[in-house]
PDB file of C-alpha atoms in Angstrom:
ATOM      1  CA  UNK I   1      -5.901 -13.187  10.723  1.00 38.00           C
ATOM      2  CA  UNK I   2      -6.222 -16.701  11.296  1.00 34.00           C
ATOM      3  CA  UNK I   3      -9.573 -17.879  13.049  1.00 33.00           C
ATOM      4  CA  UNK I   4      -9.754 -21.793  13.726  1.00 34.00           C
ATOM      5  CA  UNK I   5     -13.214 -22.014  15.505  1.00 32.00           C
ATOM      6  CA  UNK I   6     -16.767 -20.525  14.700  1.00 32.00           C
ATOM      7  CA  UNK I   7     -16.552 -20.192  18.591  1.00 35.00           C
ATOM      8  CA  UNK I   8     -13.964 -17.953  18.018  1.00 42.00           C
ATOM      9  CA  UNK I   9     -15.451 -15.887  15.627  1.00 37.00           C
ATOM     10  CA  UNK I  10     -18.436 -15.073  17.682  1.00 38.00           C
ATOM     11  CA  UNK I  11     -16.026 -13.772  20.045  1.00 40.00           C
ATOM     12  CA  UNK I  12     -14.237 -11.725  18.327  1.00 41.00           C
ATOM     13  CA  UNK I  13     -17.395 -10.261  16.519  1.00 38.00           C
ATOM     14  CA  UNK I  14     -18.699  -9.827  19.663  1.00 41.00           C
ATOM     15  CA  UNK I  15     -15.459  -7.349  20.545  1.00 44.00           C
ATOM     16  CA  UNK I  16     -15.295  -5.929  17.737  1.00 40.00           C
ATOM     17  CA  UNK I  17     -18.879  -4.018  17.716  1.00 39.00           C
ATOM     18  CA  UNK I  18     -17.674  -1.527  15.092  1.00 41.00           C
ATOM     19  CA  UNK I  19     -17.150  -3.880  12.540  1.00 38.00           C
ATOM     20  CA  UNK I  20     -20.611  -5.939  13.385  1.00 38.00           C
ATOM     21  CA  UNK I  21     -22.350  -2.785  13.332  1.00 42.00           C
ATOM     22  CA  UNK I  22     -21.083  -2.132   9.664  1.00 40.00           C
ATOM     23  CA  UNK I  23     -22.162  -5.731   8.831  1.00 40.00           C
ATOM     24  CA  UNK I  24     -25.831  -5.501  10.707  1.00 38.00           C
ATOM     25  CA  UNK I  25     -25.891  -1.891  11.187  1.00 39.00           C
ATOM     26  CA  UNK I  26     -27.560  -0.126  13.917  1.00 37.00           C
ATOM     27  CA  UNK I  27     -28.148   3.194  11.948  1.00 33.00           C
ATOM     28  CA  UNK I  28     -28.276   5.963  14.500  1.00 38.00           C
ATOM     29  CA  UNK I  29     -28.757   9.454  14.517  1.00 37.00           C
ATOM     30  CA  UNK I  30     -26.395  11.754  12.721  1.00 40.00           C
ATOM     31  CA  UNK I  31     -24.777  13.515  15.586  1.00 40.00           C
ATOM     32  CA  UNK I  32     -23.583  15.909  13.271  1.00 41.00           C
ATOM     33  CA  UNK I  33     -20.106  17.039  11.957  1.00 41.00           C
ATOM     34  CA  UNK I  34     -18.951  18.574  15.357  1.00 40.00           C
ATOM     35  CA  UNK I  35     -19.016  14.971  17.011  1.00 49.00           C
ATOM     36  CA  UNK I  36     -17.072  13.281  13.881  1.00 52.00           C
ATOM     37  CA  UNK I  37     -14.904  15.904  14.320  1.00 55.00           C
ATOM     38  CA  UNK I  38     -14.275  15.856  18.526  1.00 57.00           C
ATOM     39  CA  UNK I  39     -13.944  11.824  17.482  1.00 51.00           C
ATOM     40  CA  UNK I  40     -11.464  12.213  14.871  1.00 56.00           C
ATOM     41  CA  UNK I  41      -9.530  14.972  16.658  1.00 57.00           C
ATOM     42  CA  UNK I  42      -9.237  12.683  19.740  1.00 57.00           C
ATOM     43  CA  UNK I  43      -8.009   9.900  17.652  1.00 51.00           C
ATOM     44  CA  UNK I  44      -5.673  11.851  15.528  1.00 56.00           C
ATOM     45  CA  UNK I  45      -5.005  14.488  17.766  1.00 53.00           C
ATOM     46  CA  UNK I  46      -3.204  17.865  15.721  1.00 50.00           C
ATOM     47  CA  UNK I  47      -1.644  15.347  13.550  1.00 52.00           C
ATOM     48  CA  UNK I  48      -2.333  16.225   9.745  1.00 61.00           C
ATOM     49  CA  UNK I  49      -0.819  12.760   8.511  1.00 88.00           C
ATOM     50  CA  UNK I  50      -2.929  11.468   5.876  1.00 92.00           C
ATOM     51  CA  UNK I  51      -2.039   7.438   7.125  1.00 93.00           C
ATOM     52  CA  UNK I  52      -3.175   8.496  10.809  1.00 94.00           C
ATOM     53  CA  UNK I  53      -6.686  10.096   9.756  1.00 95.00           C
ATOM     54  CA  UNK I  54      -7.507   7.323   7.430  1.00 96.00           C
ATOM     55  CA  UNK I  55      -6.392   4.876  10.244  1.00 96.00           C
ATOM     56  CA  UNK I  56      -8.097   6.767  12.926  1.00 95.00           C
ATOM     57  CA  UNK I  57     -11.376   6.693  10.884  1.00 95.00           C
ATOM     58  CA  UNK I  58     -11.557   3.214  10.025  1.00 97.00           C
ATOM     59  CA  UNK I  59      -9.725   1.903  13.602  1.00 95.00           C
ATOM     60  CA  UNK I  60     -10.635  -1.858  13.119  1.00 95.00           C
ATOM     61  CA  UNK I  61      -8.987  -2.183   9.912  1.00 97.00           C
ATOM     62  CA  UNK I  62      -5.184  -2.174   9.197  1.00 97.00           C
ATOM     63  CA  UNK I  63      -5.056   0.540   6.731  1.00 97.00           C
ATOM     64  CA  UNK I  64      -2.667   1.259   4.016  1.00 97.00           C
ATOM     65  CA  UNK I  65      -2.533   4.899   2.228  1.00 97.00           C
ATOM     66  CA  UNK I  66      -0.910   4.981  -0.822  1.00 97.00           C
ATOM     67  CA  UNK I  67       0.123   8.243  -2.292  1.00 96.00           C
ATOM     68  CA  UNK I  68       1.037   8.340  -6.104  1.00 96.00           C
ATOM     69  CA  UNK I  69      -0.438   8.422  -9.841  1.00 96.00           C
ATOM     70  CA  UNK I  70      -2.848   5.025 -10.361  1.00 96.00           C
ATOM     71  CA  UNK I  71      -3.336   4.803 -13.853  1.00 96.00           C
ATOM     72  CA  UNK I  72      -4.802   1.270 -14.474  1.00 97.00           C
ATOM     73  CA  UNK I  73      -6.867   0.843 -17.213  1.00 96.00           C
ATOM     74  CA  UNK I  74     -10.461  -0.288 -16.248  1.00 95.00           C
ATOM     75  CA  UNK I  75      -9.590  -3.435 -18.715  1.00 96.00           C
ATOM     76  CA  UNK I  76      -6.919  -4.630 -17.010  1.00 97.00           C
ATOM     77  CA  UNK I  77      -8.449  -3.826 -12.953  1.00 97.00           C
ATOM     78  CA  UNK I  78     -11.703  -5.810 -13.913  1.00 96.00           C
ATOM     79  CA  UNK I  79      -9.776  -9.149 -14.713  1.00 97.00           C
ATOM     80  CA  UNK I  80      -9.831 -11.903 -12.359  1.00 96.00           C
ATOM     81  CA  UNK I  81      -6.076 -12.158 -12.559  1.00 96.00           C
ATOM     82  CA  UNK I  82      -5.183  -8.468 -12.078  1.00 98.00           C
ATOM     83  CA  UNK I  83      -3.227  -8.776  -8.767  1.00 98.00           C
ATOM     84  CA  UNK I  84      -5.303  -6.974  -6.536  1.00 98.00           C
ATOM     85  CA  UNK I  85      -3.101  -8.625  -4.073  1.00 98.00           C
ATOM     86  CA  UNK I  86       0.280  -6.517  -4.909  1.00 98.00           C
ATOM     87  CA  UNK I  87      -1.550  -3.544  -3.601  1.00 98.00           C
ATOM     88  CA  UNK I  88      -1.683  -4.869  -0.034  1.00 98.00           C
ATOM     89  CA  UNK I  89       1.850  -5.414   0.109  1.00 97.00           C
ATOM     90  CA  UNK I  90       3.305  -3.011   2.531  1.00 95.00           C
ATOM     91  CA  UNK I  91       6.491  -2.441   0.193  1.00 92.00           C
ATOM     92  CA  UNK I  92       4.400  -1.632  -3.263  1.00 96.00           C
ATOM     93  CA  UNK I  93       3.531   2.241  -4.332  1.00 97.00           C
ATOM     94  CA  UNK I  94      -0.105   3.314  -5.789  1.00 97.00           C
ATOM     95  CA  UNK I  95       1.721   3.086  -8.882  1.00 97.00           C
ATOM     96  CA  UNK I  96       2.971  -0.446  -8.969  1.00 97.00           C
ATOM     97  CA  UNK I  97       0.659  -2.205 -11.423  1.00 98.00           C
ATOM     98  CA  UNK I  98       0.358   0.692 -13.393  1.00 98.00           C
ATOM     99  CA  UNK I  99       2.753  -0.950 -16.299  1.00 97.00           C
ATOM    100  CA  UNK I 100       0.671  -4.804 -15.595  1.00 97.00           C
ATOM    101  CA  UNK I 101      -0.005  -6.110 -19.044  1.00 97.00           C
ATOM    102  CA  UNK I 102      -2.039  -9.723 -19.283  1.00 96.00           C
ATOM    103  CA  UNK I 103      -0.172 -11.971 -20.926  1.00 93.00           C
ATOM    104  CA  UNK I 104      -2.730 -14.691 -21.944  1.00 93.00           C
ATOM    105  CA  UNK I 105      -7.094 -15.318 -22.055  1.00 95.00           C
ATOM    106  CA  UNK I 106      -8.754 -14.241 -18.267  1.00 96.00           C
ATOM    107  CA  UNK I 107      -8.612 -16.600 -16.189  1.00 95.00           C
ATOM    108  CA  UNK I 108     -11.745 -18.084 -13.655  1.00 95.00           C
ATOM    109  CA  UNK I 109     -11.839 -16.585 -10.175  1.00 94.00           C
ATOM    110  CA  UNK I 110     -11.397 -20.602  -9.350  1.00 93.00           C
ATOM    111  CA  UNK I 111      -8.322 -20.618 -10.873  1.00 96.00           C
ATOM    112  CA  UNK I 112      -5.898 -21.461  -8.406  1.00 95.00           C
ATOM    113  CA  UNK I 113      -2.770 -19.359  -8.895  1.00 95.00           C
ATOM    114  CA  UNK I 114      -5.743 -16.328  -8.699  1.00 96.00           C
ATOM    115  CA  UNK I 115      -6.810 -17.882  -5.477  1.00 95.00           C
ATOM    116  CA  UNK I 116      -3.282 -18.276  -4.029  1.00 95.00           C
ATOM    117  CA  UNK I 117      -2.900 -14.170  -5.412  1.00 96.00           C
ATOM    118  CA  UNK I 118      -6.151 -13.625  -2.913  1.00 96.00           C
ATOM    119  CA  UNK I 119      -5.300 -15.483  -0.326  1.00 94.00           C
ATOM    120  CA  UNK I 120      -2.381 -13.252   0.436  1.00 95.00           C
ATOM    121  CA  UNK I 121      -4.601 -10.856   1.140  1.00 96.00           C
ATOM    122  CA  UNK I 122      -5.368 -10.828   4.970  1.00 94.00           C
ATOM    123  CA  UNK I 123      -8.396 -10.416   6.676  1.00 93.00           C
ATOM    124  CA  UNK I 124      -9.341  -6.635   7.718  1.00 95.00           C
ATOM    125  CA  UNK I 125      -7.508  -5.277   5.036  1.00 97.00           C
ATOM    126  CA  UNK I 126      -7.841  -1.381   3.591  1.00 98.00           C
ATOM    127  CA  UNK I 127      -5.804  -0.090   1.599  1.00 98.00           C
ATOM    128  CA  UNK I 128      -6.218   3.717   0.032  1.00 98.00           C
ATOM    129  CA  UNK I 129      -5.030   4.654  -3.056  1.00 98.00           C
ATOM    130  CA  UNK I 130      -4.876   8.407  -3.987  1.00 98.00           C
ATOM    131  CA  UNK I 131      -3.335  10.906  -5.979  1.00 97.00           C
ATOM    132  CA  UNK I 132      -0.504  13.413  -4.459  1.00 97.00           C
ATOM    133  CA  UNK I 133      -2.917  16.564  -4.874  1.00 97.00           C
ATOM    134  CA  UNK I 134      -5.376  14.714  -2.707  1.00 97.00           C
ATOM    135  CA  UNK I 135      -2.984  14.048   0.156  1.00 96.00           C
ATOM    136  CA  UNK I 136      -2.155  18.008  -0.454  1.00 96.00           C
ATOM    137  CA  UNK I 137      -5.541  19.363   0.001  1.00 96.00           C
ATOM    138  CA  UNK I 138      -6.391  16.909   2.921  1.00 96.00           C
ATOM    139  CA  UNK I 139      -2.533  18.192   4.826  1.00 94.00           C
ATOM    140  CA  UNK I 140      -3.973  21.940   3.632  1.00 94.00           C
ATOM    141  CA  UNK I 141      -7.265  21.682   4.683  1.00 95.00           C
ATOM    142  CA  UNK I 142      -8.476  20.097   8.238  1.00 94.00           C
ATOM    143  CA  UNK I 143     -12.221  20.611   7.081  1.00 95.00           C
ATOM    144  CA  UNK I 144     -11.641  19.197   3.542  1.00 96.00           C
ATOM    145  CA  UNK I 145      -9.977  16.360   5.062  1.00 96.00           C
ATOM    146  CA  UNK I 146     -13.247  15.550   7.089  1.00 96.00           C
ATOM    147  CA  UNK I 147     -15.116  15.396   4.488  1.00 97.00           C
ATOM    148  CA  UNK I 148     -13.496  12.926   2.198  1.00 97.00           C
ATOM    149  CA  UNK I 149     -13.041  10.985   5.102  1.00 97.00           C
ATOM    150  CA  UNK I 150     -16.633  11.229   5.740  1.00 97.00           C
ATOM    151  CA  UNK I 151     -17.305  10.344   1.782  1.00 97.00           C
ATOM    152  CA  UNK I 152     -15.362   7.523   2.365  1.00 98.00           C
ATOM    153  CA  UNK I 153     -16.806   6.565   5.561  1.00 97.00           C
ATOM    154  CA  UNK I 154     -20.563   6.760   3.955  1.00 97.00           C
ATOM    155  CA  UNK I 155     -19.427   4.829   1.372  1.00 97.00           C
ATOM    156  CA  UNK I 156     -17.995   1.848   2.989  1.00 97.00           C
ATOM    157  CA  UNK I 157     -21.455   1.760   5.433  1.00 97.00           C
ATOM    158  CA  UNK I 158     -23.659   1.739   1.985  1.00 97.00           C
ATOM    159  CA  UNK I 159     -21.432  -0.843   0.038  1.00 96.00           C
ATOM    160  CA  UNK I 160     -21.286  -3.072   3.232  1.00 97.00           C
ATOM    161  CA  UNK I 161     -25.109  -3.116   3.699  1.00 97.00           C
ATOM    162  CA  UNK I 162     -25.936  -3.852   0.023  1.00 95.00           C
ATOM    163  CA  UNK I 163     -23.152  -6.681   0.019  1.00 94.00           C
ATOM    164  CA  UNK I 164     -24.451  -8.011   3.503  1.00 94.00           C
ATOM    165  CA  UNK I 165     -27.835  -8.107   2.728  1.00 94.00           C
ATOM    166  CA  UNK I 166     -27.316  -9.758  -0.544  1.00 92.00           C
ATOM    167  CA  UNK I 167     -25.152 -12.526   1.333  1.00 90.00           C
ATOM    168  CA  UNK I 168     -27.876 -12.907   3.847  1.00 92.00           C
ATOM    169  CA  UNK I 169     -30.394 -13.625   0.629  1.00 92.00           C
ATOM    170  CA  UNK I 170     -28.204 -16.315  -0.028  1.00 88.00           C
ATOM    171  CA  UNK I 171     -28.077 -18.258   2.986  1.00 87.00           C
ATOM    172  CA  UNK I 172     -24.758 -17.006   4.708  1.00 87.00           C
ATOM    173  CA  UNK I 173     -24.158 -15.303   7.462  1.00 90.00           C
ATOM    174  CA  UNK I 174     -23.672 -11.456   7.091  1.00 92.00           C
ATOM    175  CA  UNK I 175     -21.218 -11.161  10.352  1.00 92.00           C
ATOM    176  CA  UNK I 176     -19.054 -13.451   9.152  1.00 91.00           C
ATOM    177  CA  UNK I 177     -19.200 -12.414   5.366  1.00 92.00           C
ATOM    178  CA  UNK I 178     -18.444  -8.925   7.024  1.00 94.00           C
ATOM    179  CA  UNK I 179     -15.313 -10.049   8.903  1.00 92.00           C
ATOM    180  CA  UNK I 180     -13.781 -11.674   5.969  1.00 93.00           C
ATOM    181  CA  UNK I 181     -13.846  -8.350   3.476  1.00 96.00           C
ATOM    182  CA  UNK I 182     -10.164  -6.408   2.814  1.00 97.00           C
ATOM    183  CA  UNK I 183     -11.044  -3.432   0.662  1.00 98.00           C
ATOM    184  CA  UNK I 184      -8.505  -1.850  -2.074  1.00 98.00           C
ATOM    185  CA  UNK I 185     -10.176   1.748  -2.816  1.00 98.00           C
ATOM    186  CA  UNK I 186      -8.909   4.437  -5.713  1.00 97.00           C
ATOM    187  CA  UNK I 187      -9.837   8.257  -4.808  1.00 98.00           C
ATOM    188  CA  UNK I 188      -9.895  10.707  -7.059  1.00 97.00           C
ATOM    189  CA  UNK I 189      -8.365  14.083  -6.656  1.00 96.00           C
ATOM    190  CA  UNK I 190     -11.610  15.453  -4.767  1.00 96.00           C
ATOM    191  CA  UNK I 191     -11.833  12.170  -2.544  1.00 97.00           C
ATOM    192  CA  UNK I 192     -14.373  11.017  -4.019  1.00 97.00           C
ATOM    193  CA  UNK I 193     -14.703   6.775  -4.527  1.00 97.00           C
ATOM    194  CA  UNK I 194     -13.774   5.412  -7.785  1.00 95.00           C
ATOM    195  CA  UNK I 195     -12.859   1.857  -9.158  1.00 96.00           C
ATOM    196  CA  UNK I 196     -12.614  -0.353  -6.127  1.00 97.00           C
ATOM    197  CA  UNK I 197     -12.291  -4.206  -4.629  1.00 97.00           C
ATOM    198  CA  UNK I 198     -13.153  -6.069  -2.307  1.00 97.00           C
ATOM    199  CA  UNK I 199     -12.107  -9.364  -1.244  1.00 96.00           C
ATOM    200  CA  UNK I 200     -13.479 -11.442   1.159  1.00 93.00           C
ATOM    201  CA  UNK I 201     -15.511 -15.163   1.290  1.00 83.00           C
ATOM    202  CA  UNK I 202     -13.917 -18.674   3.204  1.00 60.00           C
ATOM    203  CA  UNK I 203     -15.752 -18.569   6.280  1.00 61.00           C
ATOM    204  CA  UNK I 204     -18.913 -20.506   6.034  1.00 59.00           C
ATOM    205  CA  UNK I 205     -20.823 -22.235   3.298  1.00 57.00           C
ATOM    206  CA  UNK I 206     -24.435 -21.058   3.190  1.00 57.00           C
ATOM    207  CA  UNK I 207     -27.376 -22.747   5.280  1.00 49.00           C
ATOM    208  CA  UNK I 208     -24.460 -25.068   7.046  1.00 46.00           C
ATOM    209  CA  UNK I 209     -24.585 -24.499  10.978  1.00 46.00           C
ATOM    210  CA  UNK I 210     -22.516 -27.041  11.340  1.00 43.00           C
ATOM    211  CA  UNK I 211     -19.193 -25.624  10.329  1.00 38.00           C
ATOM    212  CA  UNK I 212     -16.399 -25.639  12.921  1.00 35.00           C
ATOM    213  CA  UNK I 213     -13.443 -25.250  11.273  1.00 35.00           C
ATOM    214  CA  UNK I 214     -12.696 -22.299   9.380  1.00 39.00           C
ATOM    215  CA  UNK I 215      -9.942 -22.025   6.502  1.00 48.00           C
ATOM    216  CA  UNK I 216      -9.119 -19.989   3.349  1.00 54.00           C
ATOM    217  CA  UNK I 217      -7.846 -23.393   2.215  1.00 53.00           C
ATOM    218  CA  UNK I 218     -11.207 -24.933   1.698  1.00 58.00           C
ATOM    219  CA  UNK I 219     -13.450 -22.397   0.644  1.00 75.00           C
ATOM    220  CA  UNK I 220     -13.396 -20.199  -2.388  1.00 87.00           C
ATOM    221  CA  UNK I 221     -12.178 -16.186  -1.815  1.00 92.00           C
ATOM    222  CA  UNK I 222     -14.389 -13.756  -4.023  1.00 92.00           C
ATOM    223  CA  UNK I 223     -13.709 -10.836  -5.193  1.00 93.00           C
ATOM    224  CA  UNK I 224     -15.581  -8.304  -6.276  1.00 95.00           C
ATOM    225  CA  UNK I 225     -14.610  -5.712  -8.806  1.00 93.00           C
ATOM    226  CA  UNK I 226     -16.844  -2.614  -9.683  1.00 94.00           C
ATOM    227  CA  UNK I 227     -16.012   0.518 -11.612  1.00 91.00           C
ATOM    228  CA  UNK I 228     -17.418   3.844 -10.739  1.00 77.00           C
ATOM    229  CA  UNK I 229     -17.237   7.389 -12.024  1.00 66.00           C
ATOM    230  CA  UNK I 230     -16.493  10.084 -10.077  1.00 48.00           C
ATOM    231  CA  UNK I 231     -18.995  11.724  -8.433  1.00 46.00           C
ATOM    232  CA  UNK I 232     -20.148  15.116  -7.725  1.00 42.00           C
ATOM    233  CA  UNK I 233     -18.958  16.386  -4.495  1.00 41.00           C
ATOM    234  CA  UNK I 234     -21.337  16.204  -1.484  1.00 40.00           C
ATOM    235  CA  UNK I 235     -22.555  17.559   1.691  1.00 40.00           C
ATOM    236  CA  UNK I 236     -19.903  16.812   4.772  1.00 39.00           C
ATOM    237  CA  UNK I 237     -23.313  16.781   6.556  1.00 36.00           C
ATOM    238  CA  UNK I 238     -24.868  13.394   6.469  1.00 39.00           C
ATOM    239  CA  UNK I 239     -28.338  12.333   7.990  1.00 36.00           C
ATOM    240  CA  UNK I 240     -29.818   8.846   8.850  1.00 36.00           C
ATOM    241  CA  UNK I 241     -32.996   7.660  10.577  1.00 37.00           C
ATOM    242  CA  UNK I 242     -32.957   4.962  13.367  1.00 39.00           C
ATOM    243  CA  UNK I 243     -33.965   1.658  11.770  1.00 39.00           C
ATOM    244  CA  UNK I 244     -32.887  -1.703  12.442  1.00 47.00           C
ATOM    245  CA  UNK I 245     -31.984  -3.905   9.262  1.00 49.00           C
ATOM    246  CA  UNK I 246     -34.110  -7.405   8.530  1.00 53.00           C
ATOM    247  CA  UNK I 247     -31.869  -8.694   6.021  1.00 51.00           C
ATOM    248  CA  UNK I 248     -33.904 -11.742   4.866  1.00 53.00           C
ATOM    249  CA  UNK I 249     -36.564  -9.130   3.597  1.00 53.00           C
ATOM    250  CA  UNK I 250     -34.618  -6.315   2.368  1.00 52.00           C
ATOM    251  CA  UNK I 251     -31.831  -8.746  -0.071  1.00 54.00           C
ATOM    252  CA  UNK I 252     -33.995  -9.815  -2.656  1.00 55.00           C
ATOM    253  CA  UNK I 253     -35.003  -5.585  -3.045  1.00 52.00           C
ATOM    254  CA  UNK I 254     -31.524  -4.780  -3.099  1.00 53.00           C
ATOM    255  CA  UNK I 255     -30.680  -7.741  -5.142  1.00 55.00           C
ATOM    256  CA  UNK I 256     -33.172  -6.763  -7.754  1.00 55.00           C
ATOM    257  CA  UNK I 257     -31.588  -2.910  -7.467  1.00 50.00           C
ATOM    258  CA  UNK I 258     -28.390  -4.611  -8.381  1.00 53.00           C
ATOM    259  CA  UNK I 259     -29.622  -6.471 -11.859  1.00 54.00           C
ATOM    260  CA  UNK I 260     -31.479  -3.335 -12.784  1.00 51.00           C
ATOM    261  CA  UNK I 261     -28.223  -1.238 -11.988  1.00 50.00           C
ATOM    262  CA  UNK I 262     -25.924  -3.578 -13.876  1.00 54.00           C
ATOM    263  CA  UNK I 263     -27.958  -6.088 -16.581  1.00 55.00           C
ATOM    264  CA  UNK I 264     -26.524  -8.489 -18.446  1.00 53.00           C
ATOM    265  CA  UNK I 265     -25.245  -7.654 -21.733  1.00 51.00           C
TER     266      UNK I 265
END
């Protein structure tokens, strides 16, 4: 995606109300598993392709689906040069960094062969990486499907509000910090979220409104690495209350959450 103008970008926020609502959420009312359903079934129609529901689900993202037997070590997916980036190549398997070895000491996120890696990495990205017995349940099982799509649905919204409002803390703009994230998620064999990145960053330095010109080139791309166990499967039913979001008072809670939830060693 290449977006010259800040102009621009309020545009294309503006028509793109899913993804803003994912960066400033709106939460609604649950309207319950029937209406995800009706949605999804409209979308996807009778298909049971694993590529479509996934792409159905999360519509304003170009999303990948990977079948295939991911068996990076957390070691090696938590470096700064582990090439993320390989994974959002449309020609490269779930297994294709499985055999990556490092072959020298980490190197910075600044580094700039790891920022050329990240840059290849479009805007808007997803790409979904799952074992084969997954994919069979979800083909087998319509109302299994739903709810890992659902798990990964709920997911995304909580990660995205945590990272917004944390970006918002620090002076940049949470729209924009939205529109710049490509995600690269591992499921487990029950769908449920495991190690995961996200990329994203090179749209606007904080507390500057005077940015007009808006380039990978000149900015640094972050990315953000966490590794989670697998957890215990969940209701496909899932309930919110209407609130509106006031991120300049709710960052420096979550932000606090986050040191408590991962100190420094």
């Amino acid at each position: 995606m290449s977006i010259s103008t800040l102009q621009n970008i309020n545009y294309l926020i503006s028509n793109t109300n899913s993804v803003t609502n994912k960066s400033t959420p709106q939460v609604k009312e649950d309207a319950g598993v029937t209406s995800f359903s009706e949605i999804l079934s409209a979308a996807c129609g009778n298909s049971t392709d694993i590529s479509g529901m996934f792409q159905s689900t999360f519509s304003n993202y170009n999303v990948q689906t990977k079948v295939g037997n991911c068996t990076v070590p957390w070691k090696y997916w938590d470096r700064n040069d582990f090439p993320i980036w390989e994974y959002f190549k449309k020609d490269t398997s779930a297994d294709c960094l499985n055999n990556w070895r490092p072959t020298g000491a980490e190197l910075p996120q600044t580094d700039k062969n790891v920022q050329k890696g990240l840059s290849q990495i479009d805007y808007g990205q997803m790409v979904i990486l799952m074992p084969e017995s997954l994919q069979r349940k979800m083909e087998e099982n319509p109302v299994f499907a739903e709810g890992v799509l659902k798990k990964v649905q709920k997911w995304k919204e909580d990660y995205d509000f945590e990272d917004n409002a944390i970006a918002a803390s620090l002076g940049y703009n949470p729209e924009l910090n939205q529109l710049s994230k490509s995600y690269c998620i591992q499921l487990d064999e029950d769908g449920n979220v495991g190690d995961h990145t996200v990329t994203g960053g090179g749209f606007d330095d904080p507390h500057d409104s005077s940015v007009t010109t808006i380039s990978r080139d000149d900015h640094l791309i972050i990315r953000k690495t966490v590794h989670q166990e697998s957890n215990a499967p969940v209701s496909n039913t899932l309930t919110t209350m209407n609130s509106e979001i006031n991120y300049e008072s709710v960052a420096p809670i979550l932000a606090d959450i986050r040191i408590k939830k991962n100190p420094v060693s």
